[in-house]
Amino acid sequence: MDDAVMSTTAGPDAVGVRSIRVAVIGAGMAGILAGSKLHERGFACTIFEKAHQVGGTWRDNTYPGLACDVPAHWYTYSFARNPDWNSTLAPGPELHAYFTRVAKNYGLFPLIRFGEEVVRVERLDGQWEVTTAGGQRERFDVVITCTGILHHPNIPHFEGVETFEGRVFHSSQWDHSVPLDGRRVGVVGTGSTAAQLTVALAPRASRFDLFQRTAQWVMPRPNASYSEEEKALFRADPRALEELVQQYRSRSVDGYAAAVIDVDSPQLAEIERLCRENLETVRDPGLRRRLTPSYRAACKRLVISNDFYDAIQHPNANLVTSAIERIEPQGVRTADGVLHDLDVLVLATGFRTDRFIRPAKVLGRNGVDLDEVWSTSPIAYLAVSVPDFPNFFFLNGPNSPVGNFSAIETCERQLAYVLQLLDGLLTRKYQEVSVTHEALRRFEDERRLAAKKTVWVTGCDSWYLDKEGVPSSWTFSYGRFVEEMTRPRMQDFEKR
Ligand code: N01
């Protein structure tokens, strides 16, 4: 994969490379990637990061039980493999340490403006003016937004929440000062986060209530530990490590990625079979029935867990399926009239996945407002470019394959594509480049058509769907993504 990142013609010595100023917004997984590669190639690169540490989602999320449910060896940059993962599914702190290490090794810290939130990006005199919350303004030739998708917490308003005498917080804003052992803990939500919290907290709490609005399909995935011998082998033989990565990639690409885009696929049938088999491990038929979803597996993002069903059957654990009516000083009152006494209430209620670079105001050519362009839903040609926003690109942007395959591989391929578009700036073939309206329309029509065959539209509500019920993800195959990202079709771009 790194070959693709490196395959464009310009290098540090190329004409003009140092004079092209690039603003990268965000120092999470995608920003570290963009910064590393731009810096390596000699671009003048500034990374704006509103927080005080790198790591994005792995910095923000520190909840007990946090782990990545994608195999760690595959969840690494192709240019910075890690032979030292301790287990198949790495815990959050190990992932945060990895991303911090890569940022350090690639010399990014001096390029990062920590504590500087970008609030406005405006096209002025053929450049982008970036304004931060502190009022600093600076001009750049290119902007690459790396602001993530699962970033802005979705915090529902429950009536009476302000009267709660315990502590309440969102899962991505964990309050580590709050004791949990022996306390009465409630978690709202049944997504991947809530499942990991259940495994971590049910045995620690004196009582653990899981407030479920919708049951989720849970797919088992074993989590093996790696011995010191295995790590030594990976260190000594990078090819062995690469083979392991390839095994994980093939399994995911031929399995899950194929399943989600085709409701009639044998891969989806197999996922459903595995989820049903897993559900059968719940001993009490009443509990099993309440945990059984009424929609197809993978319609919502699958919860991946070997332990969730064991944890929800723990003597301390209680699955609450009556709707939350309001919050009272002592706890949560549900529609069946029961008051669930609590000391701590965690909102594992997910994220606002339609935000991207927003709430920053982005004004393109002739004052075109990104908020208006995206008034129905965020869209971008091949997830990378929007008309009237020249030299402005997304990694992990709208319609990116967020739920399909490795987000890191996705971003590496997107960056390789963007770097090819920047080649024209370097060689002075053009000064600005953005997709044409026509090409975006064509892509979007095709994407929406393909969406009809995906599992995401089979009758569940999820964060994949926009206001019109159209999945905001990549609705094509992995092969198509690789092909599209290999080389830009320059006729789809307006160059000036
Ligand atoms: O959030 P979610 P998440 N009243 O949106 C419920 C990734 N991730 O943080 O289904 C009551 O999936 C909502 O209910 P419903 C992963 O991609 C990865 O768990 O809408 N309940 C749902 O149950 C994942 O998909 C890892 O009816 C309310 C839950 O809250 C994504 O992050 C680990 C409610 C939200 O589930 C988001 O996961 C963790 C309300 N008003 C997360 N509002 C890895 O391991 C919402 N809910 C890589």
Tab-separated table of C-alpha atoms in Angstrom, residues 57-403:
chain	number	residue	atom	x	y	z
A	57	THR	CA	-10.604	8.918	18.636
A	58	TRP	CA	-7.947	7.017	20.623
A	59	ARG	CA	-7.181	10.182	22.580
A	60	ASP	CA	-10.821	11.114	23.226
A	61	ASN	CA	-12.116	7.673	24.106
A	62	THR	CA	-10.630	6.394	27.349
A	63	TYR	CA	-13.577	4.415	28.681
A	64	PRO	CA	-13.037	1.119	30.541
A	65	GLY	CA	-12.880	-1.808	28.141
A	66	LEU	CA	-12.008	0.321	25.087
A	67	ALA	CA	-10.382	-1.760	22.371
A	68	CYS	CA	-10.284	-1.803	18.602
A	69	ASP	CA	-12.437	-4.557	17.194
A	70	VAL	CA	-10.426	-4.546	13.954
A	71	PRO	CA	-7.324	-6.796	14.186
A	72	ALA	CA	-4.471	-4.573	15.328
A	73	HIS	CA	-1.900	-5.806	12.818
A	74	TRP	CA	-4.170	-4.611	10.055
A	75	TYR	CA	-5.094	-1.441	11.900
A	76	THR	CA	-1.645	0.107	11.330
A	77	TYR	CA	-0.091	2.279	8.663
A	78	SER	CA	1.546	0.336	5.841
A	79	PHE	CA	4.707	2.391	6.405
A	80	ALA	CA	4.780	1.855	10.164
A	81	ARG	CA	3.787	-1.720	10.882
A	82	ASN	CA	3.935	-2.747	14.499
A	83	PRO	CA	5.319	-6.192	15.336
A	84	ASP	CA	4.708	-5.600	19.029
A	85	TRP	CA	0.934	-5.727	19.388
A	86	ASN	CA	0.111	-7.780	22.446
A	87	SER	CA	-3.183	-9.174	21.193
A	88	THR	CA	-5.352	-9.459	18.097
A	89	LEU	CA	-7.680	-6.713	19.306
A	90	ALA	CA	-5.567	-3.959	20.805
A	91	PRO	CA	-6.793	-1.985	23.830
A	92	GLY	CA	-7.272	1.786	23.502
A	93	PRO	CA	-4.136	2.911	25.394
A	94	GLU	CA	-1.908	0.672	23.246
A	95	LEU	CA	-3.440	2.205	20.107
A	96	HIS	CA	-3.029	5.730	21.410
A	97	ALA	CA	0.630	4.987	22.193
A	98	TYR	CA	1.112	3.644	18.654
A	99	PHE	CA	-0.294	6.753	16.960
A	100	THR	CA	1.689	9.048	19.259
A	101	ARG	CA	4.859	7.099	18.458
A	102	VAL	CA	4.310	7.362	14.703
A	103	ALA	CA	3.697	11.124	14.991
A	104	LYS	CA	6.932	11.461	16.953
A	105	ASN	CA	8.990	9.208	14.668
A	106	TYR	CA	7.849	11.153	11.613
A	107	GLY	CA	8.843	14.459	13.174
A	108	LEU	CA	5.311	15.828	13.313
A	109	PHE	CA	5.235	17.430	16.745
A	110	PRO	CA	6.956	20.674	15.650
A	111	LEU	CA	4.396	20.964	12.835
A	112	ILE	CA	1.344	20.601	15.056
A	113	ARG	CA	-0.430	23.648	16.461
A	114	PHE	CA	-1.958	22.145	19.573
A	115	GLY	CA	-4.945	23.829	21.184
A	116	GLU	CA	-5.843	25.610	17.948
A	117	GLU	CA	-9.318	24.826	16.748
A	118	VAL	CA	-10.063	25.789	13.158
A	119	VAL	CA	-13.334	27.710	13.075
A	120	ARG	CA	-13.319	29.133	9.555
A	121	VAL	CA	-11.772	28.243	6.213
A	122	GLU	CA	-12.356	30.713	3.413
A	123	ARG	CA	-11.254	30.915	-0.200
A	124	LEU	CA	-9.683	34.342	-0.683
A	125	ASP	CA	-7.459	35.528	-3.559
A	126	GLY	CA	-6.806	31.976	-4.778
A	127	GLN	CA	-5.764	30.663	-1.359
A	128	TRP	CA	-7.410	29.277	1.748
A	129	GLU	CA	-7.501	31.496	4.787
A	130	VAL	CA	-7.643	29.409	7.936
A	131	THR	CA	-8.926	31.101	11.090
A	132	THR	CA	-8.578	29.549	14.531
A	133	ALA	CA	-10.723	30.009	17.642
A	134	GLY	CA	-7.939	32.183	19.054
A	135	GLY	CA	-8.346	34.582	16.114
A	136	GLN	CA	-5.146	33.665	14.219
A	137	ARG	CA	-5.431	33.840	10.429
A	138	GLU	CA	-3.109	32.208	7.972
A	139	ARG	CA	-3.145	31.486	4.242
A	140	PHE	CA	-2.546	28.101	2.639
A	141	ASP	CA	-2.548	26.716	-0.902
A	142	VAL	CA	-4.126	23.429	0.051
A	143	VAL	CA	-6.337	22.192	2.876
A	144	ILE	CA	-6.690	18.523	3.816
A	145	THR	CA	-9.374	17.894	6.392
A	146	CYS	CA	-8.777	14.933	8.670
A	147	THR	CA	-11.446	15.584	11.261
A	148	GLY	CA	-12.820	12.053	11.626
A	149	ILE	CA	-16.368	10.773	11.503
A	150	LEU	CA	-17.052	9.405	14.988
A	151	HIS	CA	-16.002	12.553	16.763
A	152	HIS	CA	-18.844	14.851	17.811
A	153	PRO	CA	-20.751	13.131	20.652
A	154	ASN	CA	-24.460	12.602	20.196
A	155	ILE	CA	-25.877	13.640	23.559
A	156	PRO	CA	-29.643	13.122	23.709
A	157	HIS	CA	-31.562	15.326	26.063
A	158	PHE	CA	-33.396	13.315	28.694
A	159	GLU	CA	-35.949	15.249	30.697
A	160	GLY	CA	-34.748	15.849	34.246
A	161	VAL	CA	-31.097	15.026	33.543
A	162	GLU	CA	-30.000	18.174	35.405
A	163	THR	CA	-31.663	16.870	38.592
A	164	PHE	CA	-29.640	13.639	38.684
A	165	GLU	CA	-27.674	13.445	41.919
A	166	GLY	CA	-25.157	10.949	40.544
A	167	ARG	CA	-22.669	11.599	37.751
A	168	VAL	CA	-23.573	11.556	34.079
A	169	PHE	CA	-21.276	11.810	31.062
A	170	HIS	CA	-20.877	10.676	27.446
A	171	SER	CA	-18.695	7.624	26.804
A	172	SER	CA	-16.160	9.717	24.849
A	173	GLN	CA	-15.838	12.245	27.694
A	174	TRP	CA	-15.059	9.800	30.477
A	175	ASP	CA	-14.767	11.305	33.941
A	176	HIS	CA	-11.996	9.276	35.556
A	177	SER	CA	-12.582	10.914	38.928
A	178	VAL	CA	-15.846	8.975	39.289
A	179	PRO	CA	-15.539	5.701	41.244
A	180	LEU	CA	-17.119	2.651	39.607
A	181	ASP	CA	-16.263	-0.316	41.809
A	182	GLY	CA	-19.212	-1.386	43.887
A	183	ARG	CA	-21.383	1.436	42.465
A	184	ARG	CA	-24.701	1.282	40.651
A	185	VAL	CA	-23.813	1.990	37.021
A	186	GLY	CA	-26.189	2.542	34.110
A	187	VAL	CA	-25.231	2.644	30.435
A	188	VAL	CA	-27.565	4.006	27.741
A	189	GLY	CA	-27.086	2.403	24.318
A	190	THR	CA	-26.228	-0.972	22.877
A	191	GLY	CA	-23.647	-0.127	20.195
A	192	SER	CA	-20.001	-1.213	20.111
A	193	THR	CA	-19.126	1.184	22.924
A	194	ALA	CA	-21.902	0.001	25.248
A	195	ALA	CA	-20.982	-3.636	24.584
A	196	GLN	CA	-17.357	-3.010	25.586
A	197	LEU	CA	-18.530	-1.088	28.659
A	198	THR	CA	-20.801	-3.958	29.652
A	199	VAL	CA	-17.913	-6.426	29.548
A	200	ALA	CA	-15.689	-4.105	31.582
A	201	LEU	CA	-18.199	-2.838	34.139
A	202	ALA	CA	-20.778	-5.562	34.851
A	203	PRO	CA	-18.336	-7.437	37.114
A	204	ARG	CA	-17.128	-4.238	38.838
A	205	ALA	CA	-20.433	-2.521	39.566
A	206	SER	CA	-22.695	-3.552	42.444
A	207	ARG	CA	-25.477	-3.352	39.851
A	208	PHE	CA	-25.160	-2.716	36.140
A	209	ASP	CA	-28.162	-1.557	34.080
A	210	LEU	CA	-27.937	-1.557	30.300
A	211	PHE	CA	-30.673	0.624	28.772
A	212	GLN	CA	-31.399	-0.875	25.361
A	213	ARG	CA	-33.580	0.944	22.826
A	214	THR	CA	-32.754	-1.435	19.988
A	215	ALA	CA	-31.150	-4.871	20.218
A	216	GLN	CA	-27.932	-5.344	18.243
A	217	TRP	CA	-26.426	-8.265	16.392
A	218	VAL	CA	-23.218	-9.399	18.025
A	219	MET	CA	-20.565	-11.215	16.049
A	220	PRO	CA	-17.938	-13.175	17.972
A	221	ARG	CA	-14.254	-12.545	17.316
A	222	PRO	CA	-11.566	-14.337	19.297
A	223	ASN	CA	-8.867	-12.184	20.841
A	224	ALA	CA	-5.580	-14.111	20.952
A	225	SER	CA	-2.476	-12.919	22.778
A	226	TYR	CA	0.844	-12.741	20.941
A	227	SER	CA	3.806	-14.392	22.654
A	228	GLU	CA	7.250	-12.800	22.872
A	229	GLU	CA	8.434	-15.436	20.349
A	230	GLU	CA	5.783	-14.386	17.841
A	231	LYS	CA	6.621	-10.715	18.278
A	232	ALA	CA	10.330	-11.510	17.805
A	233	LEU	CA	9.462	-13.370	14.609
A	234	PHE	CA	7.502	-10.385	13.256
A	235	ARG	CA	10.380	-8.079	14.177
A	236	ALA	CA	12.934	-10.277	12.433
A	237	ASP	CA	10.807	-11.073	9.420
A	238	PRO	CA	8.643	-8.203	8.161
A	239	ARG	CA	7.352	-10.501	5.409
A	240	ALA	CA	5.728	-12.766	8.022
A	241	LEU	CA	4.032	-9.695	9.468
A	242	GLU	CA	2.895	-8.572	6.030
A	243	GLU	CA	1.454	-12.041	5.367
A	244	LEU	CA	-0.575	-11.772	8.561
A	245	VAL	CA	-1.851	-8.342	7.509
A	246	GLN	CA	-2.780	-9.780	4.117
A	247	GLN	CA	-4.713	-12.608	5.780
A	248	TYR	CA	-6.745	-10.129	7.807
A	249	ARG	CA	-7.297	-7.915	4.761
A	250	SER	CA	-8.497	-10.817	2.588
A	251	ARG	CA	-10.810	-12.100	5.301
A	252	SER	CA	-12.418	-8.696	5.699
A	253	VAL	CA	-12.509	-7.715	2.042
A	254	ASP	CA	-13.882	-11.079	0.863
A	255	GLY	CA	-16.217	-11.331	3.832
A	256	TYR	CA	-17.648	-8.259	5.554
A	257	ALA	CA	-16.924	-5.717	2.787
A	258	ALA	CA	-18.659	-7.943	0.230
A	259	ALA	CA	-21.545	-8.718	2.601
A	260	VAL	CA	-22.600	-5.150	3.400
A	261	ILE	CA	-22.994	-4.117	-0.246
A	262	ASP	CA	-25.045	-7.129	-1.294
A	263	VAL	CA	-28.021	-8.279	0.774
A	264	ASP	CA	-28.234	-11.496	-1.215
A	265	SER	CA	-24.600	-12.464	-0.777
A	266	PRO	CA	-23.505	-15.751	0.815
A	267	GLN	CA	-21.122	-13.649	2.940
A	268	LEU	CA	-24.038	-11.853	4.597
A	269	ALA	CA	-25.839	-15.159	5.124
A	270	GLU	CA	-22.732	-16.457	6.868
A	271	ILE	CA	-22.493	-13.381	9.109
A	272	GLU	CA	-26.146	-13.850	10.043
A	273	ARG	CA	-25.537	-17.494	10.832
A	274	LEU	CA	-22.591	-16.649	13.098
A	275	CYS	CA	-24.570	-13.941	14.910
A	276	ARG	CA	-27.551	-16.256	15.478
A	277	GLU	CA	-25.262	-19.020	16.716
A	278	ASN	CA	-23.671	-16.524	19.110
A	279	LEU	CA	-27.073	-15.383	20.363
A	280	GLU	CA	-27.944	-19.020	21.147
A	281	THR	CA	-25.303	-18.914	23.888
A	282	VAL	CA	-27.702	-16.772	25.966
A	283	ARG	CA	-29.215	-19.359	28.288
A	284	ASP	CA	-32.421	-17.663	29.456
A	285	PRO	CA	-34.966	-17.731	26.587
A	286	GLY	CA	-36.636	-14.518	27.846
A	287	LEU	CA	-33.360	-12.622	27.866
A	288	ARG	CA	-32.411	-14.135	24.510
A	289	ARG	CA	-35.699	-12.937	23.026
A	290	ARG	CA	-35.132	-9.405	24.309
A	291	LEU	CA	-31.624	-9.424	22.843
A	292	THR	CA	-32.855	-10.557	19.427
A	293	PRO	CA	-32.830	-7.782	16.804
A	294	SER	CA	-35.759	-7.385	14.439
A	295	TYR	CA	-33.623	-6.456	11.431
A	296	ARG	CA	-30.851	-8.056	9.406
A	297	ALA	CA	-27.359	-8.564	10.789
A	298	ALA	CA	-24.904	-5.797	9.746
A	299	CYS	CA	-27.742	-3.357	8.986
A	300	LYS	CA	-26.466	-1.402	11.962
A	301	ARG	CA	-22.734	-1.617	12.430
A	302	LEU	CA	-22.104	-5.092	13.868
A	303	VAL	CA	-21.049	-5.270	17.463
A	304	ILE	CA	-17.947	-7.443	17.564
A	305	SER	CA	-17.507	-9.193	20.874
A	306	ASN	CA	-16.709	-12.593	22.260
A	307	ASP	CA	-17.788	-11.616	25.757
A	308	PHE	CA	-20.857	-9.378	25.577
A	309	TYR	CA	-23.430	-12.138	26.034
A	310	ASP	CA	-21.505	-13.569	29.002
A	311	ALA	CA	-21.317	-10.098	30.545
A	312	ILE	CA	-25.028	-9.331	30.172
A	313	GLN	CA	-25.722	-12.667	31.915
A	314	HIS	CA	-23.515	-11.676	34.860
A	315	PRO	CA	-25.475	-11.740	38.168
A	316	ASN	CA	-24.939	-7.954	38.531
A	317	ALA	CA	-26.188	-7.152	35.034
A	318	ASN	CA	-29.711	-6.141	34.131
A	319	LEU	CA	-30.967	-5.523	30.580
A	320	VAL	CA	-33.591	-2.764	30.611
A	321	THR	CA	-35.793	-2.695	27.527
A	322	SER	CA	-38.528	-0.384	28.721
A	323	ALA	CA	-37.966	3.081	27.211
A	324	ILE	CA	-36.301	5.815	29.247
A	325	GLU	CA	-39.012	8.246	30.312
A	326	ARG	CA	-37.010	10.725	32.345
A	327	ILE	CA	-34.120	11.122	34.714
A	328	GLU	CA	-34.801	11.758	38.381
A	329	PRO	CA	-32.452	12.658	41.237
A	330	GLN	CA	-32.050	8.960	42.140
A	331	GLY	CA	-31.759	7.460	38.681
A	332	VAL	CA	-33.612	6.601	35.488
A	333	ARG	CA	-37.397	6.206	35.354
A	334	THR	CA	-38.543	3.926	32.544
A	335	ALA	CA	-41.923	3.803	30.814
A	336	ASP	CA	-42.988	0.748	32.850
A	337	GLY	CA	-42.834	2.983	35.934
A	338	VAL	CA	-39.687	1.424	37.397
A	339	LEU	CA	-37.037	3.720	38.914
A	340	HIS	CA	-33.532	2.388	38.315
A	341	ASP	CA	-31.398	3.782	41.156
A	342	LEU	CA	-27.978	4.794	39.919
A	343	ASP	CA	-24.737	6.433	41.050
A	344	VAL	CA	-23.310	6.788	37.543
A	345	LEU	CA	-25.026	7.113	34.170
A	346	VAL	CA	-22.982	6.749	30.977
A	347	LEU	CA	-24.399	7.902	27.665
A	348	ALA	CA	-22.944	5.465	25.123
A	349	THR	CA	-25.225	7.135	22.611
A	350	GLY	CA	-22.845	7.439	19.688
A	351	PHE	CA	-21.780	10.333	17.506
A	352	ARG	CA	-23.117	12.933	15.091
A	353	THR	CA	-21.665	11.423	11.965
A	354	ASP	CA	-22.771	14.154	9.561
A	355	ARG	CA	-20.445	16.836	10.946
A	356	PHE	CA	-16.997	16.230	9.395
A	357	ILE	CA	-15.125	19.567	9.434
A	358	ARG	CA	-18.190	21.352	10.792
A	359	PRO	CA	-19.002	23.348	12.929
A	360	ALA	CA	-16.137	25.225	11.227
A	361	LYS	CA	-17.530	27.544	8.567
A	362	VAL	CA	-16.137	26.679	5.145
A	363	LEU	CA	-16.597	29.144	2.296
A	364	GLY	CA	-15.405	28.125	-1.134
A	365	ARG	CA	-15.033	29.922	-4.439
A	366	ASN	CA	-17.390	32.930	-4.721
A	367	GLY	CA	-18.482	32.450	-1.113
A	368	VAL	CA	-20.164	29.058	-1.676
A	369	ASP	CA	-21.011	27.776	1.797
A	370	LEU	CA	-20.249	24.096	2.514
A	371	ASP	CA	-23.181	24.020	4.937
A	372	GLU	CA	-25.522	24.877	2.062
A	373	VAL	CA	-23.903	22.401	-0.318
A	374	TRP	CA	-24.435	19.775	2.371
A	375	SER	CA	-27.908	20.910	3.467
A	376	THR	CA	-29.434	17.503	2.647
A	377	SER	CA	-26.402	15.380	3.439
A	378	PRO	CA	-22.637	15.622	3.237
A	379	ILE	CA	-21.359	14.411	-0.128
A	380	ALA	CA	-18.007	14.408	-1.871
A	381	TYR	CA	-16.826	12.976	-5.171
A	382	LEU	CA	-15.142	9.662	-4.354
A	383	ALA	CA	-15.219	10.928	-0.746
A	384	VAL	CA	-12.363	13.309	-1.558
A	385	SER	CA	-13.402	16.499	-3.394
A	386	VAL	CA	-16.368	18.924	-3.591
A	387	PRO	CA	-17.024	21.325	-6.538
A	388	ASP	CA	-16.191	24.987	-5.870
A	389	PHE	CA	-13.792	23.992	-3.099
A	390	PRO	CA	-10.514	23.826	-5.034
A	391	ASN	CA	-7.400	22.353	-3.428
A	392	PHE	CA	-9.604	21.278	-0.532
A	393	PHE	CA	-9.651	17.563	0.166
A	394	PHE	CA	-11.017	15.080	2.675
A	395	LEU	CA	-9.512	11.964	4.189
A	396	ASN	CA	-12.253	9.796	5.705
A	397	GLY	CA	-14.724	12.317	4.341
A	398	PRO	CA	-18.381	11.931	3.357
A	399	ASN	CA	-19.188	8.615	1.642
A	400	SER	CA	-15.859	7.140	2.641
A	401	PRO	CA	-15.874	3.387	3.220
A	402	VAL	CA	-16.206	3.876	6.957
A	403	GLY	CA	-18.033	0.670	7.704
